[in-house]
Each structure stands twice: as structure tokens, then as C-alpha cells.
Coordinates of C-alpha atoms and ligand atoms in Angstrom, one line a residue:
Chain A
M1 CA 12.9 -17.8 39.1
G2 CA 16.4 -16.7 40.0
I3 CA 18.4 -14.5 37.7
K4 CA 20.9 -17.3 37.0
K5 CA 18.2 -19.6 35.8
R6 CA 16.7 -16.9 33.6
K7 CA 20.1 -16.2 32.0
T8 CA 20.7 -19.9 31.3
E9 CA 17.3 -20.1 29.7
E10 CA 18.1 -17.1 27.5
T11 CA 21.4 -18.7 26.5
I12 CA 19.8 -22.0 25.6
F13 CA 17.1 -20.3 23.4
K14 CA 19.7 -18.1 21.8
A15 CA 21.7 -21.1 20.9
L16 CA 18.6 -22.8 19.5
M17 CA 17.8 -19.8 17.4
V18 CA 21.3 -19.6 16.0
L19 CA 21.3 -23.3 15.3
A20 CA 18.0 -23.0 13.3
C21 CA 19.4 -20.1 11.3
I22 CA 22.5 -22.1 10.5
M23 CA 20.4 -25.0 9.4
V24 CA 18.2 -23.0 7.1
G25 CA 21.2 -21.0 5.8
S26 CA 23.3 -24.1 5.1
S27 CA 20.5 -26.1 3.4
L28 CA 19.9 -23.1 1.1
F29 CA 23.6 -23.0 0.4
L30 CA 23.6 -26.8 -0.2
I31 CA 20.7 -26.6 -2.6
V32 CA 22.0 -23.7 -4.6
G33 CA 25.5 -25.1 -4.4
T34 CA 24.5 -28.5 -5.8
I35 CA 22.6 -26.9 -8.7
V36 CA 25.5 -24.6 -9.5
V37 CA 28.2 -27.3 -9.3
K38 CA 26.2 -29.8 -11.4
G39 CA 24.5 -27.4 -13.7
L40 CA 27.0 -24.6 -14.5
P41 CA 29.2 -26.8 -16.8
Y42 CA 26.1 -27.4 -19.0
L43 CA 24.8 -23.9 -18.9
T44 CA 25.8 -22.8 -22.4
W45 CA 24.4 -20.1 -24.5
D46 CA 22.7 -22.8 -26.5
M47 CA 20.7 -23.9 -23.4
V48 CA 18.9 -20.6 -23.1
S49 CA 18.7 -19.6 -26.8
K50 CA 17.7 -22.8 -28.6
I51 CA 14.9 -25.3 -28.6
P52 CA 15.9 -28.9 -27.9
Q53 CA 17.3 -31.0 -30.7
G54 CA 16.9 -34.8 -30.7
G55 CA 14.2 -34.9 -28.0
F56 CA 14.4 -34.2 -24.3
Y57 CA 15.0 -37.7 -23.1
I58 CA 18.1 -38.3 -25.2
G59 CA 19.0 -35.0 -26.7
E60 CA 22.3 -33.4 -25.9
E61 CA 22.0 -30.7 -28.4
G62 CA 20.0 -27.4 -28.5
G63 CA 18.5 -25.9 -25.3
V64 CA 15.5 -25.4 -23.2
L65 CA 14.2 -22.1 -24.6
N66 CA 10.8 -23.7 -25.3
A67 CA 10.5 -24.6 -21.5
I68 CA 11.8 -21.1 -20.4
I69 CA 9.3 -19.3 -22.6
G70 CA 6.5 -21.8 -21.7
S71 CA 7.1 -21.4 -18.0
L72 CA 7.2 -17.6 -18.3
Y73 CA 4.0 -17.6 -20.3
L74 CA 2.3 -19.9 -17.9
A75 CA 3.4 -18.2 -14.7
G76 CA 3.0 -14.7 -16.1
G77 CA -0.4 -15.4 -17.6
A78 CA -1.7 -17.1 -14.5
T79 CA -0.4 -14.3 -12.3
V80 CA -2.0 -11.6 -14.3
L81 CA -5.3 -13.6 -14.6
G82 CA -5.0 -14.5 -10.9
L83 CA -4.6 -10.8 -9.9
C84 CA -7.5 -9.8 -12.0
I85 CA -9.7 -12.2 -10.0
S86 CA -8.1 -12.0 -6.5
I87 CA -7.8 -8.2 -6.1
P88 CA -11.6 -7.7 -6.6
I89 CA -12.2 -10.7 -4.2
S90 CA -10.0 -9.2 -1.5
I91 CA -11.5 -5.7 -2.0
Y92 CA -15.0 -7.2 -1.7
L93 CA -14.2 -9.3 1.3
N94 CA -12.3 -6.6 3.2
I95 CA -13.8 -3.3 2.1
Y96 CA -17.3 -3.8 0.8
L97 CA -18.4 -6.3 3.4
K98 CA -18.6 -5.1 7.0
R99 CA -15.8 -6.0 9.2
G100 CA -16.3 -9.4 10.7
S101 CA -19.4 -10.2 8.8
F102 CA -20.5 -13.9 8.4
L103 CA -19.9 -13.9 4.6
S104 CA -16.4 -12.5 4.8
K105 CA -15.5 -14.9 7.6
S106 CA -16.7 -18.0 5.7
A107 CA -15.1 -16.9 2.5
K108 CA -11.8 -16.5 4.2
L109 CA -12.1 -20.0 5.7
A110 CA -12.9 -21.4 2.3
F111 CA -9.7 -19.8 0.9
D112 CA -7.7 -21.2 3.7
V113 CA -9.0 -24.7 2.8
L114 CA -8.2 -24.0 -0.9
F115 CA -4.8 -22.9 0.0
G116 CA -4.0 -26.2 1.6
I117 CA -5.2 -28.4 -1.4
P118 CA -2.2 -30.0 -3.2
S119 CA -1.5 -28.8 -6.7
I120 CA -2.2 -32.1 -8.4
V121 CA -5.8 -31.7 -7.3
Y122 CA -6.0 -28.4 -9.1
G123 CA -4.4 -30.1 -12.1
A124 CA -7.0 -32.8 -12.1
F125 CA -9.8 -30.3 -11.6
A126 CA -8.6 -28.1 -14.4
F127 CA -8.1 -31.2 -16.6
S128 CA -11.8 -32.2 -16.1
I129 CA -12.8 -28.6 -17.0
M130 CA -10.7 -28.9 -20.1
I131 CA -12.4 -32.2 -21.1
W132 CA -15.7 -30.6 -20.5
M133 CA -14.8 -27.6 -22.6
G134 CA -13.1 -29.7 -25.3
V135 CA -9.7 -28.1 -24.7
R136 CA -6.6 -30.3 -25.2
A137 CA -3.5 -30.0 -23.2
S138 CA -2.2 -26.6 -24.0
L139 CA -0.9 -23.2 -22.7
L140 CA -4.6 -22.3 -22.1
G141 CA -5.2 -25.4 -20.0
G142 CA -2.0 -24.8 -18.0
V143 CA -2.9 -21.2 -17.4
I144 CA -6.3 -22.2 -16.1
A145 CA -4.8 -24.8 -13.7
V146 CA -2.0 -22.5 -12.4
T147 CA -4.5 -19.6 -12.0
L148 CA -6.7 -21.8 -9.9
L149 CA -3.7 -22.8 -7.9
I150 CA -2.5 -19.3 -7.1
I151 CA -5.8 -17.5 -6.5
P152 CA -5.9 -18.8 -2.9
I153 CA -2.3 -17.7 -2.4
L154 CA -3.1 -14.2 -3.8
V155 CA -6.3 -13.8 -1.9
R156 CA -4.7 -14.9 1.4
T157 CA -1.6 -12.7 1.0
L158 CA -3.7 -9.7 0.0
D159 CA -6.0 -10.4 2.9
E160 CA -3.1 -10.3 5.4
V161 CA -1.7 -7.2 3.8
I162 CA -5.1 -5.4 3.9
A163 CA -5.5 -6.5 7.5
T164 CA -2.4 -4.4 8.4
V165 CA -4.1 -1.2 7.2
P166 CA -5.9 0.5 10.1
K167 CA -9.6 0.6 9.6
E168 CA -9.4 4.4 10.4
L169 CA -7.8 4.9 7.0
K170 CA -10.8 3.4 5.3
H171 CA -13.0 5.5 7.6
A172 CA -11.0 8.6 6.8
A173 CA -11.7 8.2 3.1
L174 CA -15.4 7.3 3.7
S175 CA -15.9 10.3 6.0
L176 CA -14.8 12.6 3.2
G177 CA -17.7 11.2 1.2
A178 CA -15.8 8.6 -0.7
T179 CA -17.6 5.6 -2.1
R180 CA -16.4 2.2 -1.0
W181 CA -14.6 1.8 -4.4
E182 CA -12.8 5.1 -3.8
A183 CA -11.9 4.0 -0.3
A184 CA -10.7 0.8 -1.8
K185 CA -8.4 2.7 -4.2
V186 CA -6.8 4.5 -1.2
I187 CA -6.2 1.2 0.5
L188 CA -4.7 -0.3 -2.7
R189 CA -2.3 2.6 -2.8
Q190 CA -1.3 1.9 0.8
I191 CA -0.7 -1.8 0.2
R192 CA 1.1 -1.5 -3.2
P193 CA 4.3 -3.0 -1.7
G194 CA 2.3 -5.9 -0.4
I195 CA 0.8 -6.5 -3.8
Y196 CA 4.3 -7.1 -5.1
T197 CA 4.9 -9.6 -2.4
A198 CA 1.7 -11.4 -3.3
V199 CA 2.7 -11.4 -7.0
L200 CA 6.1 -12.7 -6.1
L201 CA 4.7 -15.6 -4.1
A202 CA 2.1 -16.4 -6.7
F203 CA 4.6 -16.2 -9.6
G204 CA 7.1 -18.3 -7.7
R205 CA 4.6 -21.0 -6.9
G206 CA 3.3 -20.9 -10.5
I207 CA 6.6 -21.2 -12.2
G208 CA 7.8 -24.0 -10.0
D209 CA 4.8 -26.2 -9.9
V210 CA 4.8 -29.5 -11.8
A211 CA 1.7 -31.3 -10.7
S212 CA -0.8 -28.7 -11.9
V213 CA 0.7 -28.5 -15.4
L214 CA 1.4 -32.2 -15.9
F215 CA -1.9 -33.0 -17.6
T216 CA -3.0 -29.5 -18.5
A217 CA -0.1 -27.9 -20.4
G218 CA 1.3 -30.9 -22.1
F219 CA 4.8 -30.8 -23.4
S220 CA 6.3 -29.6 -26.7
D221 CA 9.7 -29.1 -28.1
N222 CA 8.5 -26.0 -29.9
I223 CA 7.8 -22.5 -28.5
P224 CA 4.0 -22.1 -28.3
I225 CA 2.7 -19.4 -30.5
Y226 CA -1.1 -19.8 -29.9
I227 CA -2.7 -20.5 -26.6
D228 CA -4.2 -23.7 -27.8
E229 CA -0.8 -25.3 -28.4
P230 CA 0.9 -27.5 -25.8
A231 CA 3.7 -25.8 -23.9
A232 CA 6.8 -27.1 -22.2
T233 CA 7.6 -25.9 -18.7
L234 CA 11.0 -25.8 -16.9
P235 CA 9.9 -28.1 -14.0
L236 CA 8.7 -30.8 -16.4
A237 CA 11.8 -30.3 -18.5
I238 CA 13.9 -30.9 -15.4
F239 CA 11.8 -34.0 -14.6
F240 CA 12.2 -35.5 -18.1
Q241 CA 15.9 -34.7 -18.4
L242 CA 16.7 -36.1 -14.9
S243 CA 15.0 -39.4 -15.8
S244 CA 17.2 -39.8 -18.8
P245 CA 19.9 -42.5 -18.5
I246 CA 22.4 -40.3 -20.3
P247 CA 24.7 -38.3 -17.9
E248 CA 24.9 -35.3 -20.2
V249 CA 21.1 -35.0 -20.3
Q250 CA 21.0 -35.3 -16.5
G251 CA 23.5 -32.4 -16.4
R252 CA 21.3 -30.4 -18.5
A253 CA 18.5 -31.0 -15.9
Y254 CA 20.7 -29.2 -13.4
A255 CA 21.4 -26.4 -15.8
S256 CA 17.6 -26.0 -16.3
A257 CA 17.2 -25.9 -12.5
L258 CA 19.8 -23.2 -12.4
I259 CA 17.9 -21.2 -15.0
L260 CA 14.7 -21.6 -13.0
T261 CA 16.5 -20.5 -9.9
I262 CA 17.9 -17.4 -11.7
I263 CA 14.5 -16.4 -13.0
I264 CA 13.0 -16.6 -9.5
L265 CA 16.0 -14.6 -8.1
V266 CA 15.6 -11.9 -10.7
I267 CA 11.8 -11.7 -9.9
V268 CA 12.5 -11.4 -6.2
V269 CA 15.1 -8.7 -6.6
V270 CA 13.0 -6.7 -9.1
S271 CA 9.9 -6.9 -7.0
H272 CA 11.8 -5.9 -3.8
F273 CA 13.2 -3.0 -5.7
I274 CA 9.8 -1.8 -7.0
A275 CA 8.2 -2.4 -3.6
A276 CA 10.9 -0.3 -1.8
K277 CA 10.2 2.6 -4.2
Q278 CA 6.5 2.5 -3.5
T279 CA 6.5 3.1 0.2
K280 CA 7.3 6.8 0.0
H281 CA 3.8 8.0 1.0
N282 CA 2.8 5.2 3.3
I283 CA 1.7 6.0 6.8
Chain B
M1 CA -31.6 25.9 23.7
T2 CA -32.2 29.1 21.9
Q3 CA -30.4 28.1 18.8
H4 CA -31.8 25.9 16.1
P5 CA -30.6 22.3 16.4
L6 CA -28.5 21.1 13.6
I7 CA -28.4 17.5 14.7
S8 CA -31.5 16.2 16.2
V9 CA -31.5 12.7 17.6
K10 CA -34.9 11.1 18.3
N11 CA -35.3 7.9 20.3
L12 CA -32.1 6.4 19.0
N13 CA -31.3 2.8 20.0
V14 CA -28.2 0.9 18.9
H15 CA -27.6 -2.8 19.3
I16 CA -24.2 -4.3 18.5
D17 CA -24.0 -8.1 18.6
G18 CA -27.2 -8.2 20.5
H19 CA -25.9 -5.8 23.2
H20 CA -27.9 -2.7 23.8
I21 CA -25.2 0.0 23.4
L22 CA -27.2 3.2 23.1
K23 CA -30.5 3.4 24.9
G24 CA -33.2 5.7 23.9
V25 CA -31.1 8.7 23.1
N26 CA -32.8 12.0 22.5
I27 CA -30.7 15.0 21.9
N28 CA -30.6 18.3 20.0
I29 CA -27.2 19.6 19.1
P30 CA -27.2 23.4 18.6
D31 CA -25.8 25.0 15.4
K32 CA -22.5 26.9 15.4
S33 CA -21.2 25.8 18.7
V34 CA -18.9 23.2 20.3
T35 CA -20.6 20.3 22.1
S36 CA -18.6 17.9 24.0
I37 CA -19.6 14.3 24.7
I38 CA -18.1 13.1 28.0
G39 CA -18.5 9.9 30.0
P40 CA -16.5 6.9 31.3
S41 CA -14.8 4.8 28.6
G42 CA -17.1 2.2 27.1
C43 CA -20.2 4.2 27.7
G44 CA -20.9 4.6 24.0
K45 CA -19.4 8.0 23.1
T46 CA -17.7 6.8 20.0
T47 CA -20.7 4.8 19.0
L48 CA -22.9 7.9 19.3
L49 CA -20.5 10.0 17.2
K50 CA -20.4 7.3 14.6
T51 CA -24.2 7.3 14.2
F52 CA -24.0 10.9 13.1
N53 CA -22.0 10.2 9.9
R54 CA -23.2 6.6 9.5
L55 CA -19.7 5.1 9.9
L56 CA -21.5 2.7 12.2
D57 CA -22.6 1.1 8.9
D58 CA -19.2 -0.5 8.7
T59 CA -19.6 -2.6 11.8
A60 CA -21.1 -6.0 11.6
N61 CA -24.3 -6.9 13.4
V62 CA -25.5 -3.4 14.1
K63 CA -29.1 -2.6 14.6
V64 CA -30.1 1.1 14.6
S65 CA -33.6 2.3 15.3
G66 CA -34.9 5.8 15.8
S67 CA -33.9 8.7 13.7
V68 CA -31.0 11.2 13.4
L69 CA -32.0 14.4 11.6
V70 CA -29.2 16.6 10.2
S71 CA -30.6 19.9 8.9
D72 CA -34.1 18.3 9.2
E73 CA -33.1 15.4 6.9
D74 CA -33.3 11.9 8.3
I75 CA -29.9 10.3 7.6
Y76 CA -31.2 6.9 8.4
A77 CA -34.1 7.2 5.9
P78 CA -34.0 4.3 3.4
D79 CA -33.4 6.7 0.5
A80 CA -30.7 8.7 2.3
E81 CA -27.5 9.1 0.3
V82 CA -24.7 8.0 2.6
T83 CA -21.8 9.7 0.7
H84 CA -23.7 12.9 0.7
I85 CA -24.3 12.7 4.5
R86 CA -20.7 12.0 5.2
K87 CA -19.5 14.9 3.0
K88 CA -21.4 17.2 5.3
M89 CA -19.2 16.1 8.3
G90 CA -15.5 16.2 8.8
L91 CA -14.2 13.5 11.1
L92 CA -11.1 13.8 13.2
S93 CA -10.1 10.5 14.7
Q94 CA -8.1 9.7 17.8
R95 CA -4.8 9.5 15.9
P96 CA -4.2 11.2 12.5
Y97 CA -4.4 9.0 9.5
P98 CA -3.2 10.9 6.5
L99 CA -4.0 9.2 3.1
P100 CA -0.9 7.6 1.5
M101 CA -0.2 10.5 -0.7
S102 CA 1.3 14.0 -0.6
I103 CA 0.3 16.9 1.6
Y104 CA -1.3 18.6 -1.3
D105 CA -3.2 15.5 -2.5
N106 CA -4.5 14.9 1.0
V107 CA -6.3 18.2 1.1
A108 CA -7.3 18.0 -2.6
Y109 CA -8.6 14.4 -2.2
G110 CA -12.1 15.3 -1.0
P111 CA -12.7 18.1 -3.6
R112 CA -11.3 15.8 -6.3
I113 CA -13.7 13.0 -5.6
H114 CA -16.6 15.5 -5.5
G115 CA -15.7 16.7 -8.9
V116 CA -13.3 19.7 -8.7
R117 CA -10.8 19.2 -11.5
K118 CA -9.3 22.6 -12.3
K119 CA -5.8 22.9 -10.9
S120 CA -6.2 26.6 -10.1
E121 CA -9.3 25.8 -8.1
L122 CA -7.6 23.0 -6.2
D123 CA -4.6 25.1 -5.5
A124 CA -6.8 27.8 -4.0
I125 CA -8.7 25.2 -1.8
V126 CA -5.4 23.7 -0.6
E127 CA -3.9 27.0 0.3
K128 CA -7.0 28.2 2.0
Q129 CA -7.5 25.1 4.2
L130 CA -3.8 24.9 5.1
K131 CA -3.9 28.5 6.1
D132 CA -7.1 28.0 8.1
T133 CA -5.5 25.2 10.0
S134 CA -2.2 27.3 10.5
L135 CA -0.2 24.8 8.5
W136 CA 0.5 26.8 5.4
S137 CA 3.7 28.5 6.7
E138 CA 5.0 25.1 8.0
V139 CA 4.4 23.1 4.8
K140 CA 4.2 25.4 1.8
D141 CA 7.7 24.4 0.6
R142 CA 7.0 20.7 0.7
L143 CA 3.4 20.5 -0.5
H144 CA 4.3 17.6 -2.7
G145 CA 6.2 15.7 -0.1
P146 CA 4.7 12.8 1.7
A147 CA 2.1 13.6 4.4
A148 CA 3.5 10.8 6.5
K149 CA 6.7 12.7 7.1
L150 CA 4.9 15.4 9.1
S151 CA 4.9 15.4 12.9
I152 CA 1.8 13.9 14.6
G153 CA 0.5 17.3 15.5
Q154 CA 0.9 18.6 12.0
Q155 CA -0.7 15.4 10.6
Q156 CA -3.7 16.0 12.8
R157 CA -4.1 19.5 11.5
L158 CA -3.6 18.2 8.0
C159 CA -6.5 15.8 8.6
L160 CA -8.6 18.7 9.8
A161 CA -7.7 20.7 6.7
R162 CA -8.6 17.6 4.6
G163 CA -11.9 17.4 6.2
L164 CA -12.7 21.1 5.9
A165 CA -11.8 21.0 2.2
V166 CA -15.1 19.2 1.4
E167 CA -16.9 22.1 3.0
P168 CA -18.8 20.2 5.7
E169 CA -21.3 21.8 8.1
I170 CA -20.2 19.7 11.0
I171 CA -16.9 18.6 12.5
L172 CA -16.8 15.4 14.5
G173 CA -13.8 14.7 16.7
D174 CA -13.2 11.5 18.6
E175 CA -10.6 12.2 21.3
S176 CA -8.7 14.0 18.6
T177 CA -6.0 15.3 20.8
S178 CA -5.4 12.3 22.9
A179 CA -2.3 11.3 20.9
L180 CA -0.8 14.8 20.8
D181 CA 1.7 16.7 22.9
P182 CA 0.4 19.7 24.9
I183 CA 1.4 22.3 22.3
S184 CA -0.2 20.5 19.4
T185 CA -3.3 19.9 21.6
H186 CA -3.5 23.6 22.3
K187 CA -3.3 24.4 18.6
I188 CA -6.1 22.0 17.8
E189 CA -8.3 23.3 20.6
D190 CA -7.7 26.9 19.4
L191 CA -8.7 25.8 15.9
F192 CA -12.0 24.3 17.2
V193 CA -12.8 27.5 19.0
R194 CA -12.1 29.5 15.9
L195 CA -14.0 27.1 13.6
K196 CA -17.2 27.2 15.6
E197 CA -18.0 30.5 13.9
K198 CA -18.7 28.6 10.8
Y199 CA -19.2 25.0 11.8
T200 CA -21.0 22.9 14.3
I201 CA -18.5 20.9 16.3
V202 CA -19.2 17.7 18.3
L203 CA -16.2 16.4 20.2
V204 CA -15.8 13.3 22.3
T205 CA -13.3 13.9 25.1
H206 CA -12.4 12.3 28.4
I207 CA -10.5 15.3 29.6
L208 CA -12.9 17.4 31.6
R209 CA -10.6 20.4 31.5
Q210 CA -10.6 20.3 27.8
A211 CA -14.4 20.1 27.7
R212 CA -14.6 23.1 30.0
R213 CA -12.1 25.2 28.0
I214 CA -13.6 24.8 24.6
S215 CA -17.2 23.6 24.7
D216 CA -20.4 25.5 24.9
Y217 CA -22.5 22.5 25.7
I218 CA -21.9 19.2 27.3
I219 CA -23.5 15.8 26.9
F220 CA -22.9 13.3 29.7
V221 CA -23.3 9.7 28.7
Y222 CA -23.4 6.8 31.1
M223 CA -23.8 3.2 30.1
G224 CA -25.4 4.1 26.8
E225 CA -27.9 6.7 28.2
I226 CA -27.8 10.4 28.1
I227 CA -27.8 11.5 31.7
E228 CA -27.5 15.2 31.3
F229 CA -27.2 17.8 28.6
G230 CA -26.8 21.5 29.0
P231 CA -24.5 24.5 28.9
T232 CA -20.9 23.6 29.9
E233 CA -20.8 25.6 33.2
E234 CA -24.1 24.2 34.3
V235 CA -23.2 20.6 33.7
L236 CA -19.7 20.8 35.1
L237 CA -20.2 23.2 38.0
N238 CA -23.8 22.7 38.9
P239 CA -25.0 19.3 37.7
R240 CA -28.6 18.4 38.1
E241 CA -28.1 14.6 38.2
E242 CA -26.4 12.7 41.0
L243 CA -24.4 10.6 38.4
T244 CA -23.0 13.6 36.7
K245 CA -22.0 15.1 40.0
Q246 CA -20.1 11.9 40.8
Y247 CA -18.4 11.7 37.4
V248 CA -17.4 15.4 37.4
K249 CA -15.9 15.0 40.9
G250 CA -14.0 11.9 39.7
F251 CA -15.8 9.3 41.7
I252 CA -16.8 7.3 38.6
S253 CA -14.5 7.0 35.7
Ligands
ADP1 N1 -17.6 -3.2 16.8 C1 -18.1 -3.5 18.1 N2 -18.4 -4.8 18.4 C2 -18.9 -5.1 19.6 N3 -19.0 -4.2 20.6 C3 -18.7 -3.0 20.4 C4 -18.2 -2.5 19.1 N4 -18.0 -1.2 19.1 C5 -18.3 -0.8 20.4 N5 -18.7 -1.9 21.1 C6 -19.2 -1.8 22.5 O1 -20.0 -0.7 22.7 C7 -19.7 -0.1 23.9 C8 -19.4 1.4 23.7 O2 -18.3 1.5 23.0 P1 -17.7 3.0 22.6 O3 -18.8 3.7 21.9 O4 -16.4 2.7 21.8 O5 -17.3 3.6 24.0 P2 -16.5 4.9 24.3 O6 -16.1 5.6 23.0 O7 -17.4 5.7 25.2 O8 -15.3 4.5 25.1 C9 -18.6 -0.8 24.6 O9 -19.1 -1.6 25.6 C10 -18.0 -1.6 23.4 O10 -17.5 -2.8 23.9
MG2 MG1 -14.2 6.0 22.2

């Protein structure tokens, strides 16, 4: 190929890349812009400090504190529970099992499949478990559904993070006479920043998902106190408010979306900040 | 071999994924000396080294038969305690991999997992090992700084100090100087020569000059078989086997 042709090729691809970046950037800008423009006028102090008055569908008074708290409880609870389950799974698959063993390969394939299953299926599955256990739509039910939903995300992300750790680091610990659990602790230290990324992804998915909590968490105008009480969530609150015929209530849907976006933004910033502080000793 | 063998390999066969990687290896590695394993790449040097501290256990589909005796104890016996076996051997890999912690904690890691808790004791171990690896003067002011900030050569000596801190009998090195600059290489080689007073050292190397400089004995491996084993000068200057002759002269690599 002549140098001229190569240069043209380079120019074309550079233009395509810039175009893609502009498209992504502007759609993000449009989404956030729409929410801010439509939601900001309704984002009063009452919105974040009060529970709804007069019902979601028609209520123009009060706020969505019930949904904010409900969402934080659900996503937070599911993330903690999910981590408690996925970290041991990842350690087992990557550190206890031999590299490339049949069991570890098949388990990873299974998690890939689970990762691709739509959240409504998790909702339906959790719902059937709840019926079997005699649990009604509640915070507990929602946490179960969201936990099931985010475990594959956590396991897969942790998997990829652990894969970046050279096997020699594990071997270094083992050759000093460490047990596999002690070697796992060294690796967990090494991947701490990656754990925050995993938490971030899982929490973000959990707090934003509607389908998995639709049947499982229920909805309530009150802030749940016990885990067997139904709990409102921001995504569902947005859904109900948007379907209202009253323009003010629709505006409150955008304000709720803005609140949800701000929560996620705060989580992203905080986790990046923590992750950056954790890399000091990393090789 | 006049010395008592510390590592004694008897009819060792290793299969990985159905491939016969080590074929009927018999070898006696003498105590308190440097033994180099040489041979073309892919011939099984690393695999042989990994059978000594059972790191091969971490590979899938491995079949090991035969026995490896370390101080007359069969490390492949069903009741062998693998952490105990590994504690007896320090491993120095191709590139340094410091643990993700401070310089001090790297050296103290081994003693800590084996039960040393007293700070004064740990302090003493850290200082001694860093001095033995000539690192003390370079790092004594930043013991609690990250090990990852050291130069590659310093990191490799730190890894050696870390390994020595668990008081092994044997030091295993797998091309431990191949990532280092000439000066750092020289420092590590000097350390090996100094350490053989107290330890048995087994090194994999592909640099014949290095093998000649520092080792007392040489094992030549070719396609998974031990072709020749003997004192360094004999193997390198006056090989008995035709294959060794060709390898030493650079005809096969
Ligand atoms: N984990 C593994 N899976 C499959 N084959 C392996 C593995 N490790 C080593 N081998 C094979 O064993 C042979 C010897 O490898 P190795 O001991 O690393 O050689 P050397 O260190 O002498 O270069 C090579 O042919 C290599 O392909
Ligand atoms: Mg090798």
C-alpha cells in the first residue's frame, strides 16, 4: 500500500472515531440536559425530604423520600449481599481451582449466560421463590431479586479484575508457604480498586432496575422500617409519575430521575476517589 | 557426588494435557551448592523447578509420577503438607513480583503467616534479610513506602529477602536475572554465590556464561530428559554427551 493510501485510511478512521465520541458525548448531554431542564423546576426541598401526599398518580404535594430510601436500601442491601456471595465465588473459581480447570471454565460460562438474562426473568424467578417461601412483595423480596440480578455482574467483573493479576503474584505468596486463602487475601489487596468498580457497576444496575423489583418489592408511600414491608423505588416512582395525566406530576417524574442521576453520580465520584487512594502499593 | 543430596528425584514423569513433559528424571542435587539447569527453551526447565516446590499443583491436567525427596522426605507423598514444603524453598521468578504492600511488610509477610507476631522480632528479621541482600542502606529510610516504587533490580533483591525471611533450606531461581540490567544481574549473582554457604541453590538459566560463573554443578535438559549432570567445568568444557557438546557450542538452542 502506498503511503498516500495509508494516510487517507488513517484520516478516515480518525474522523470515524471523533464522530463516535461526539455521538456518545452529545447523547449523554441530551439525556442529562432533558432531565435537568424538565426536572429542575420541580426539584424542591420537599421532593427529597417528604413522603408523597395524595398518592403518586395524582399527588402534587410532598416528595419521593420513600422511593429514595427504598432504592438506597434495595441497591445497598443487594450490593452488600451480592459481594458476600460473589467474592467467595470469584476466589474459589480463580484461586482455589487450578488455572483453566474444567469446573472453573464451565462456571464462568454459566455466569456469562446469567449475565445476559433480562432482569424481568430474575424478577419472575425471585417472585416464585417468594411465593414458595410465603414472602409478600417487600424490601426482602426486592433485595433477593436484585441480588440475583447483580451476582453475575459482580462475579464477571471480579473475574476480569483477578485475571489482570499475574499468576506469579499468587505463586509468590504460595511459595512463601501461604495457604490458598492467604494467597487470596494478597490478591484481594491487589484488586481493591477493581472491587470498587464492581461495586459501582452492581449498585448502578441495582438502583436503576425496574423489572426485577416490579413484583418483588411492591410499592408504598411510606418509608419501610422492617424488611417485610413493601418498599418504593425511584425507577418505579418515575414510571408511575410519568404515566400520570397531570403535567405537574410528570414534572416530578423528571425531578425523580434527576435525583436518581445525582445519586449515581455521587457513587461514581466517591468510588473513583476511594479506588485512586487504594493503588499506592500496587505492582 | 561426595556431598549428601538434598533434593533427590527418582524416576519422575510429568504429563501436562497428555503431553509427556518430563521423562524419567533421576537426579541428586547436592547440598550447599549452586546447581544450574540449562537447556533450550521449552525443554522443561521451569517444569522441573516447579516440581520441587509443588507449584506445578496449580496447573490444570497435570500428572506427576515418581518421587521427589527433599531431606529424605517425599514431597509427593499423599500426607505431605504442601505449605510446609514450600516454606522450605524460596522462589525467585523471572521478574520480581513484590506483594502489594510496603517494603517492610513484604519481608515480614512470610514470618507473619508462619506465626511471628512480636514487632521487635519482625524488625530484626526485616533488617537482617535486607542487609543480607545488600538492600538495607538503599531502603532503610523508606521501609514503609510501597515496594512497587523500587527499581526492578531492587525489587528482585527484595523478593529474595522476602524468600529468605521464612528461613528456607533451598533457593529456586527461574531465570531470575533475565529482566535485570547488567549491574543488578551482577549483584544477584554475587548474592547467590554468597548464599550457597547456607543454602542449596537451584537456578534455571539460559545464559551459559552465568551458569559457568556461579554454579558448581550443571544439569543439561533436552526435550524433557536429563542428558547430562556433573560439575560445571566438566559439563561445559568436557561434555560426555554429543547433545551437550552441540548445545554448549551453540549448535542447538
Ligand atoms: N501449563 C501448561 N500447559 C500446557 N503445556 C505446558 C504448560 N506448562 C509448560 N508446558 C509445556 O511444557 C514444556 C516445557 O515447558 P517449560 O518447563 O516452561 O520449558 P522451559 O522452562 O525449559 O522453557 C513446553 O513444551 C510447554 O509448552
Ligand atoms: Mg522457563
